[in-house]
Amino acid sequence: MDKNRKVEENTSTGVLAPVYEAVRCVGALKPVFDPRKNLFKPPELTVGGTGFWVRDCGLFVTCAHVVQKYLGRSIDELGMLVVGGNGHQFERATIVVVDYQHDLALLDVSFPTKEVFEKEVKTGLLLAGADPDVSVAVAYAGFPFGQDLLDSKQSPTYAEGCVGKSILHEGERTEIQFSGPVVGGYSGAPVVLKSEPDKLVGVLSNGPVEDGNTGNIFRGIHWKHVLALCKMARA
């Protein structure tokens, strides 16, 4: 069975894997002016990475390096930061917290009603609460190659791998090394246990290869850093 596929379903129920349902595009909508017609075209979507909801705290998480370029920049320059896709409307987002040390960021997403917000959060993931063992199977989903692979629903791409090294300490930063296919655009993607597919063990951040974007080995930010950031935001 192909481990890198558009949709993963539970064969007994036909229900989409929780990690697949949890992810959204993180990008920008930018108006484009047509000088020949002297009017604006529909906004163009640029996808910079992936993000997801954490159900425990109702917050939206992505990588700091995915959104840092929007800090202090105008909409005219880069467009309006948005979150959406995967069958959901794109909504305006603002950066609430950036943790450069652990390459994490929290976004505030504007929804028209509280009911829409609550429905979105219900698609989120829970934190694992324990470290995974080496060789344990994991799954993740995101938006590789940005907007280039998007269909009309902005569907994510699902992939599978395993834990290669359980814990890596880089100063104050704790990571987990995974083996699996990864390319640019997956940054910010949640990594979950296949055995407990709604349990977050890491956030896909970078790979050790030269360009940091392509390869079959990548590092994920430990779930405990996500927990710490969420606690700080809710304090």
mmCIF file of C-alpha atoms in Angstrom:
data_model
loop_
_atom_site.group_PDB
_atom_site.id
_atom_site.type_symbol
_atom_site.label_atom_id
_atom_site.label_comp_id
_atom_site.label_asym_id
_atom_site.label_seq_id
_atom_site.Cartn_x
_atom_site.Cartn_y
_atom_site.Cartn_z
ATOM 1 C CA MET A 1 0.000 0.000 0.000
ATOM 2 C CA ASP A 2 1.282 3.448 -0.906
ATOM 3 C CA LYS A 3 2.362 5.221 2.273
ATOM 4 C CA ASN A 4 2.107 8.699 0.740
ATOM 5 C CA ARG A 5 -1.478 9.195 -0.367
ATOM 6 C CA LYS A 6 -4.206 11.802 -0.514
ATOM 7 C CA VAL A 7 -6.730 10.180 1.793
ATOM 8 C CA GLU A 8 -6.394 7.658 4.607
ATOM 9 C CA GLU A 9 -9.570 5.889 5.719
ATOM 10 C CA ASN A 10 -10.300 3.459 8.479
ATOM 11 C CA THR A 11 -11.266 0.443 6.407
ATOM 12 C CA SER A 12 -13.781 -0.747 8.991
ATOM 13 C CA THR A 13 -15.670 2.546 9.320
ATOM 14 C CA GLY A 14 -14.732 4.622 6.281
ATOM 15 C CA VAL A 15 -13.912 7.531 8.600
ATOM 16 C CA LEU A 16 -11.022 9.815 7.699
ATOM 17 C CA ALA A 17 -7.973 9.587 9.959
ATOM 18 C CA PRO A 18 -8.074 12.309 12.674
ATOM 19 C CA VAL A 19 -4.690 13.700 11.597
ATOM 20 C CA TYR A 20 -6.070 14.191 8.080
ATOM 21 C CA GLU A 21 -9.141 16.044 9.326
ATOM 22 C CA ALA A 22 -7.151 18.243 11.743
ATOM 23 C CA VAL A 23 -4.838 20.012 9.292
ATOM 24 C CA ARG A 24 -5.323 23.316 7.477
ATOM 25 C CA CYS A 25 -3.299 25.358 4.994
ATOM 26 C CA VAL A 26 -1.394 28.320 6.396
ATOM 27 C CA GLY A 27 -0.799 30.949 3.744
ATOM 28 C CA ALA A 28 -1.828 34.286 2.343
ATOM 29 C CA LEU A 29 -4.497 35.754 0.087
ATOM 30 C CA LYS A 30 -3.182 38.652 -1.939
ATOM 31 C CA PRO A 31 -5.174 40.848 -4.322
ATOM 32 C CA VAL A 32 -3.750 41.079 -7.827
ATOM 33 C CA PHE A 33 -4.248 44.222 -9.888
ATOM 34 C CA ASP A 34 -4.781 43.879 -13.641
ATOM 35 C CA PRO A 35 -3.492 47.124 -15.212
ATOM 36 C CA ARG A 36 -4.942 46.251 -18.621
ATOM 37 C CA LYS A 37 -8.488 46.104 -17.244
ATOM 38 C CA ASN A 38 -7.830 48.599 -14.441
ATOM 39 C CA LEU A 39 -9.364 46.322 -11.814
ATOM 40 C CA PHE A 40 -8.435 43.738 -9.221
ATOM 41 C CA LYS A 41 -8.508 40.042 -10.016
ATOM 42 C CA PRO A 42 -9.687 37.492 -7.390
ATOM 43 C CA PRO A 43 -7.071 37.150 -4.635
ATOM 44 C CA GLU A 44 -4.328 34.605 -5.212
ATOM 45 C CA LEU A 45 -3.619 31.980 -2.564
ATOM 46 C CA THR A 46 -0.044 31.226 -1.562
ATOM 47 C CA VAL A 47 0.428 28.288 0.836
ATOM 48 C CA GLY A 48 3.503 28.448 3.048
ATOM 49 C CA GLY A 49 2.943 25.471 5.313
ATOM 50 C CA THR A 50 0.603 23.452 7.480
ATOM 51 C CA GLY A 51 -1.127 23.974 10.826
ATOM 52 C CA PHE A 52 -3.639 22.194 13.026
ATOM 53 C CA TRP A 53 -6.011 22.577 15.960
ATOM 54 C CA VAL A 54 -5.154 21.344 19.455
ATOM 55 C CA ARG A 55 -8.435 20.139 20.906
ATOM 56 C CA ASP A 56 -7.213 20.247 24.528
ATOM 57 C CA CYS A 57 -6.908 24.029 24.525
ATOM 58 C CA GLY A 58 -8.716 25.234 21.397
ATOM 59 C CA LEU A 59 -5.618 26.808 19.847
ATOM 60 C CA PHE A 60 -4.203 26.695 16.305
ATOM 61 C CA VAL A 61 -0.552 25.639 16.004
ATOM 62 C CA THR A 62 2.004 25.910 13.206
ATOM 63 C CA CYS A 63 5.764 26.420 12.904
ATOM 64 C CA ALA A 64 7.309 29.799 13.629
ATOM 65 C CA HIS A 65 9.293 29.735 10.378
ATOM 66 C CA VAL A 66 6.039 29.325 8.412
ATOM 67 C CA VAL A 67 4.611 32.661 9.608
ATOM 68 C CA GLN A 68 7.585 34.760 10.703
ATOM 69 C CA LYS A 69 7.779 36.606 7.385
ATOM 70 C CA TYR A 70 4.329 38.100 8.027
ATOM 71 C CA LEU A 71 5.447 39.868 11.193
ATOM 72 C CA GLY A 72 5.672 43.596 10.586
ATOM 73 C CA ARG A 73 4.784 43.304 6.893
ATOM 74 C CA SER A 74 1.804 44.913 5.191
ATOM 75 C CA ILE A 75 -0.997 43.154 3.332
ATOM 76 C CA ASP A 76 0.128 45.016 0.197
ATOM 77 C CA GLU A 77 3.491 43.278 0.415
ATOM 78 C CA LEU A 78 2.624 39.680 1.286
ATOM 79 C CA GLY A 79 -1.157 39.488 1.412
ATOM 80 C CA MET A 80 -3.488 38.642 4.288
ATOM 81 C CA LEU A 81 -2.469 35.744 6.523
ATOM 82 C CA VAL A 82 -5.168 33.053 6.330
ATOM 83 C CA VAL A 83 -5.933 29.573 7.627
ATOM 84 C CA GLY A 84 -8.275 27.131 5.907
ATOM 85 C CA GLY A 85 -8.637 24.562 3.185
ATOM 86 C CA ASN A 86 -9.252 20.835 3.632
ATOM 87 C CA GLY A 87 -12.928 21.514 2.940
ATOM 88 C CA HIS A 88 -13.054 24.558 5.229
ATOM 89 C CA GLN A 89 -13.373 28.251 4.412
ATOM 90 C CA PHE A 90 -10.241 30.382 4.523
ATOM 91 C CA GLU A 91 -10.403 32.800 7.432
ATOM 92 C CA ARG A 92 -8.172 35.676 8.456
ATOM 93 C CA ALA A 93 -5.511 34.783 11.007
ATOM 94 C CA THR A 94 -3.290 36.825 13.281
ATOM 95 C CA ILE A 95 -0.088 35.738 15.009
ATOM 96 C CA VAL A 96 -0.576 35.555 18.784
ATOM 97 C CA VAL A 97 2.633 33.947 20.028
ATOM 98 C CA VAL A 98 5.913 33.077 18.309
ATOM 99 C CA ASP A 99 8.374 30.729 20.014
ATOM 100 C CA TYR A 100 11.507 30.890 17.861
ATOM 101 C CA GLN A 101 13.483 28.645 20.196
ATOM 102 C CA HIS A 102 11.124 25.738 19.568
ATOM 103 C CA ASP A 103 9.949 26.845 16.101
ATOM 104 C CA LEU A 104 6.308 27.071 17.151
ATOM 105 C CA ALA A 105 3.599 29.685 16.696
ATOM 106 C CA LEU A 106 -0.001 30.116 17.808
ATOM 107 C CA LEU A 107 -2.511 31.806 15.524
ATOM 108 C CA ASP A 108 -5.843 33.417 16.296
ATOM 109 C CA VAL A 109 -8.304 32.573 13.528
ATOM 110 C CA SER A 110 -11.347 34.817 12.989
ATOM 111 C CA PHE A 111 -14.622 32.946 12.543
ATOM 112 C CA PRO A 112 -18.076 34.426 11.865
ATOM 113 C CA THR A 113 -19.697 32.637 14.838
ATOM 114 C CA LYS A 114 -18.781 30.770 18.007
ATOM 115 C CA GLU A 115 -20.462 27.681 16.584
ATOM 116 C CA VAL A 116 -18.119 27.632 13.577
ATOM 117 C CA PHE A 117 -15.108 28.010 15.879
ATOM 118 C CA GLU A 118 -16.248 25.117 18.095
ATOM 119 C CA LYS A 119 -16.836 22.923 15.055
ATOM 120 C CA GLU A 120 -13.315 23.640 13.828
ATOM 121 C CA VAL A 121 -11.719 22.862 17.197
ATOM 122 C CA LYS A 122 -13.537 19.512 17.372
ATOM 123 C CA THR A 123 -11.454 18.376 14.394
ATOM 124 C CA GLY A 124 -8.291 18.967 16.445
ATOM 125 C CA LEU A 125 -5.859 16.595 18.108
ATOM 126 C CA LEU A 126 -5.019 15.671 21.688
ATOM 127 C CA LEU A 127 -1.507 15.685 23.156
ATOM 128 C CA ALA A 128 0.084 12.254 23.556
ATOM 129 C CA GLY A 129 1.240 12.707 27.134
ATOM 130 C CA ALA A 130 4.060 10.146 26.776
ATOM 131 C CA ASP A 131 7.128 9.610 24.589
ATOM 132 C CA PRO A 132 6.813 7.146 21.693
ATOM 133 C CA ASP A 133 9.145 4.162 21.429
ATOM 134 C CA VAL A 134 11.597 3.698 18.566
ATOM 135 C CA SER A 135 10.053 1.891 15.543
ATOM 136 C CA VAL A 136 6.486 2.857 16.492
ATOM 137 C CA ALA A 137 4.403 3.689 13.415
ATOM 138 C CA VAL A 138 3.291 7.298 12.969
ATOM 139 C CA ALA A 139 1.145 9.233 10.506
ATOM 140 C CA TYR A 140 1.053 12.859 9.407
ATOM 141 C CA ALA A 141 -0.728 15.068 6.887
ATOM 142 C CA GLY A 142 0.017 18.422 5.316
ATOM 143 C CA PHE A 143 0.364 20.437 2.154
ATOM 144 C CA PRO A 144 3.598 19.446 0.370
ATOM 145 C CA PHE A 145 4.726 21.822 -2.401
ATOM 146 C CA GLY A 146 2.282 24.438 -1.136
ATOM 147 C CA GLN A 147 -0.491 25.398 -3.531
ATOM 148 C CA ASP A 148 0.990 23.362 -6.409
ATOM 149 C CA LEU A 149 -0.792 20.132 -5.371
ATOM 150 C CA LEU A 150 -4.059 21.658 -4.175
ATOM 151 C CA ASP A 151 -7.358 20.487 -5.614
ATOM 152 C CA SER A 152 -10.681 22.332 -5.424
ATOM 153 C CA LYS A 153 -11.119 21.360 -1.744
ATOM 154 C CA GLN A 154 -7.491 22.143 -0.849
ATOM 155 C CA SER A 155 -7.106 18.535 0.324
ATOM 156 C CA PRO A 156 -4.001 17.619 2.341
ATOM 157 C CA THR A 157 -1.640 14.752 1.606
ATOM 158 C CA TYR A 158 -1.410 11.880 4.079
ATOM 159 C CA ALA A 159 1.823 9.987 4.782
ATOM 160 C CA GLU A 160 3.186 7.386 7.171
ATOM 161 C CA GLY A 161 6.524 6.677 8.801
ATOM 162 C CA CYS A 162 8.017 5.522 12.073
ATOM 163 C CA VAL A 163 9.954 6.833 15.058
ATOM 164 C CA GLY A 164 13.675 6.675 14.241
ATOM 165 C CA LYS A 165 15.058 8.128 17.481
ATOM 166 C CA SER A 166 12.746 8.777 20.369
ATOM 167 C CA ILE A 167 14.390 11.827 21.946
ATOM 168 C CA LEU A 168 16.934 14.350 20.691
ATOM 169 C CA HIS A 169 18.041 17.214 22.905
ATOM 170 C CA GLU A 170 19.249 20.390 21.176
ATOM 171 C CA GLY A 171 19.906 22.749 24.076
ATOM 172 C CA GLU A 172 16.496 23.687 25.472
ATOM 173 C CA ARG A 173 14.734 22.133 22.501
ATOM 174 C CA THR A 174 13.558 18.506 22.526
ATOM 175 C CA GLU A 175 12.822 16.778 19.237
ATOM 176 C CA ILE A 176 11.839 13.359 17.959
ATOM 177 C CA GLN A 177 13.423 11.953 14.794
ATOM 178 C CA PHE A 178 11.065 10.287 12.336
ATOM 179 C CA SER A 179 11.586 8.332 9.137
ATOM 180 C CA GLY A 180 9.142 8.990 6.311
ATOM 181 C CA PRO A 181 8.647 10.976 3.091
ATOM 182 C CA VAL A 182 8.761 14.735 3.593
ATOM 183 C CA VAL A 183 9.098 17.787 1.341
ATOM 184 C CA GLY A 184 8.603 21.528 1.710
ATOM 185 C CA GLY A 185 5.063 22.505 2.716
ATOM 186 C CA TYR A 186 4.783 19.838 5.399
ATOM 187 C CA SER A 187 6.268 22.266 7.959
ATOM 188 C CA GLY A 188 3.829 22.596 10.846
ATOM 189 C CA ALA A 189 2.187 19.242 10.138
ATOM 190 C CA PRO A 190 1.107 17.208 13.182
ATOM 191 C CA VAL A 191 2.653 13.770 13.687
ATOM 192 C CA VAL A 192 0.440 11.245 15.483
ATOM 193 C CA LEU A 193 0.637 7.628 16.589
ATOM 194 C CA LYS A 194 -1.004 5.235 14.128
ATOM 195 C CA SER A 195 -2.246 3.185 17.067
ATOM 196 C CA GLU A 196 -3.819 6.290 18.653
ATOM 197 C CA PRO A 197 -4.435 8.503 15.618
ATOM 198 C CA ASP A 198 -5.711 11.525 17.542
ATOM 199 C CA LYS A 199 -2.633 11.702 19.821
ATOM 200 C CA LEU A 200 -0.022 14.285 18.841
ATOM 201 C CA VAL A 201 3.605 13.275 19.439
ATOM 202 C CA GLY A 202 5.364 15.970 17.428
ATOM 203 C CA VAL A 203 5.160 18.835 14.950
ATOM 204 C CA LEU A 204 7.076 18.437 11.711
ATOM 205 C CA SER A 205 9.752 21.102 11.626
ATOM 206 C CA ASN A 206 12.797 20.312 9.516
ATOM 207 C CA GLY A 207 14.955 17.665 7.916
ATOM 208 C CA PRO A 208 18.716 17.134 8.258
ATOM 209 C CA VAL A 209 19.376 17.182 4.508
ATOM 210 C CA GLU A 210 21.070 20.136 2.833
ATOM 211 C CA ASP A 211 17.961 22.098 1.867
ATOM 212 C CA GLY A 212 16.055 21.087 5.005
ATOM 213 C CA ASN A 213 12.965 20.341 2.928
ATOM 214 C CA THR A 214 13.410 17.051 1.114
ATOM 215 C CA GLY A 215 14.264 13.582 2.341
ATOM 216 C CA ASN A 216 13.111 10.553 4.281
ATOM 217 C CA ILE A 217 14.334 11.641 7.711
ATOM 218 C CA PHE A 218 12.852 14.587 9.550
ATOM 219 C CA ARG A 219 12.614 16.021 13.019
ATOM 220 C CA GLY A 220 9.491 16.866 14.931
ATOM 221 C CA ILE A 221 9.140 19.326 17.792
ATOM 222 C CA HIS A 222 8.257 17.401 20.946
ATOM 223 C CA TRP A 223 4.624 17.540 22.039
ATOM 224 C CA LYS A 224 5.660 18.909 25.462
ATOM 225 C CA HIS A 225 6.710 22.215 23.828
ATOM 226 C CA VAL A 226 3.218 22.498 22.293
ATOM 227 C CA LEU A 227 1.741 21.906 25.738
ATOM 228 C CA ALA A 228 3.959 24.570 27.320
ATOM 229 C CA LEU A 229 3.046 27.123 24.652
ATOM 230 C CA CYS A 230 -0.673 26.438 25.029
ATOM 231 C CA LYS A 231 -0.445 26.792 28.817
ATOM 232 C CA MET A 232 1.349 30.102 28.448
ATOM 233 C CA ALA A 233 -1.258 31.404 26.011
ATOM 234 C CA ARG A 234 -4.100 30.385 28.341
ATOM 235 C CA ALA A 235 -2.465 31.750 31.503
#
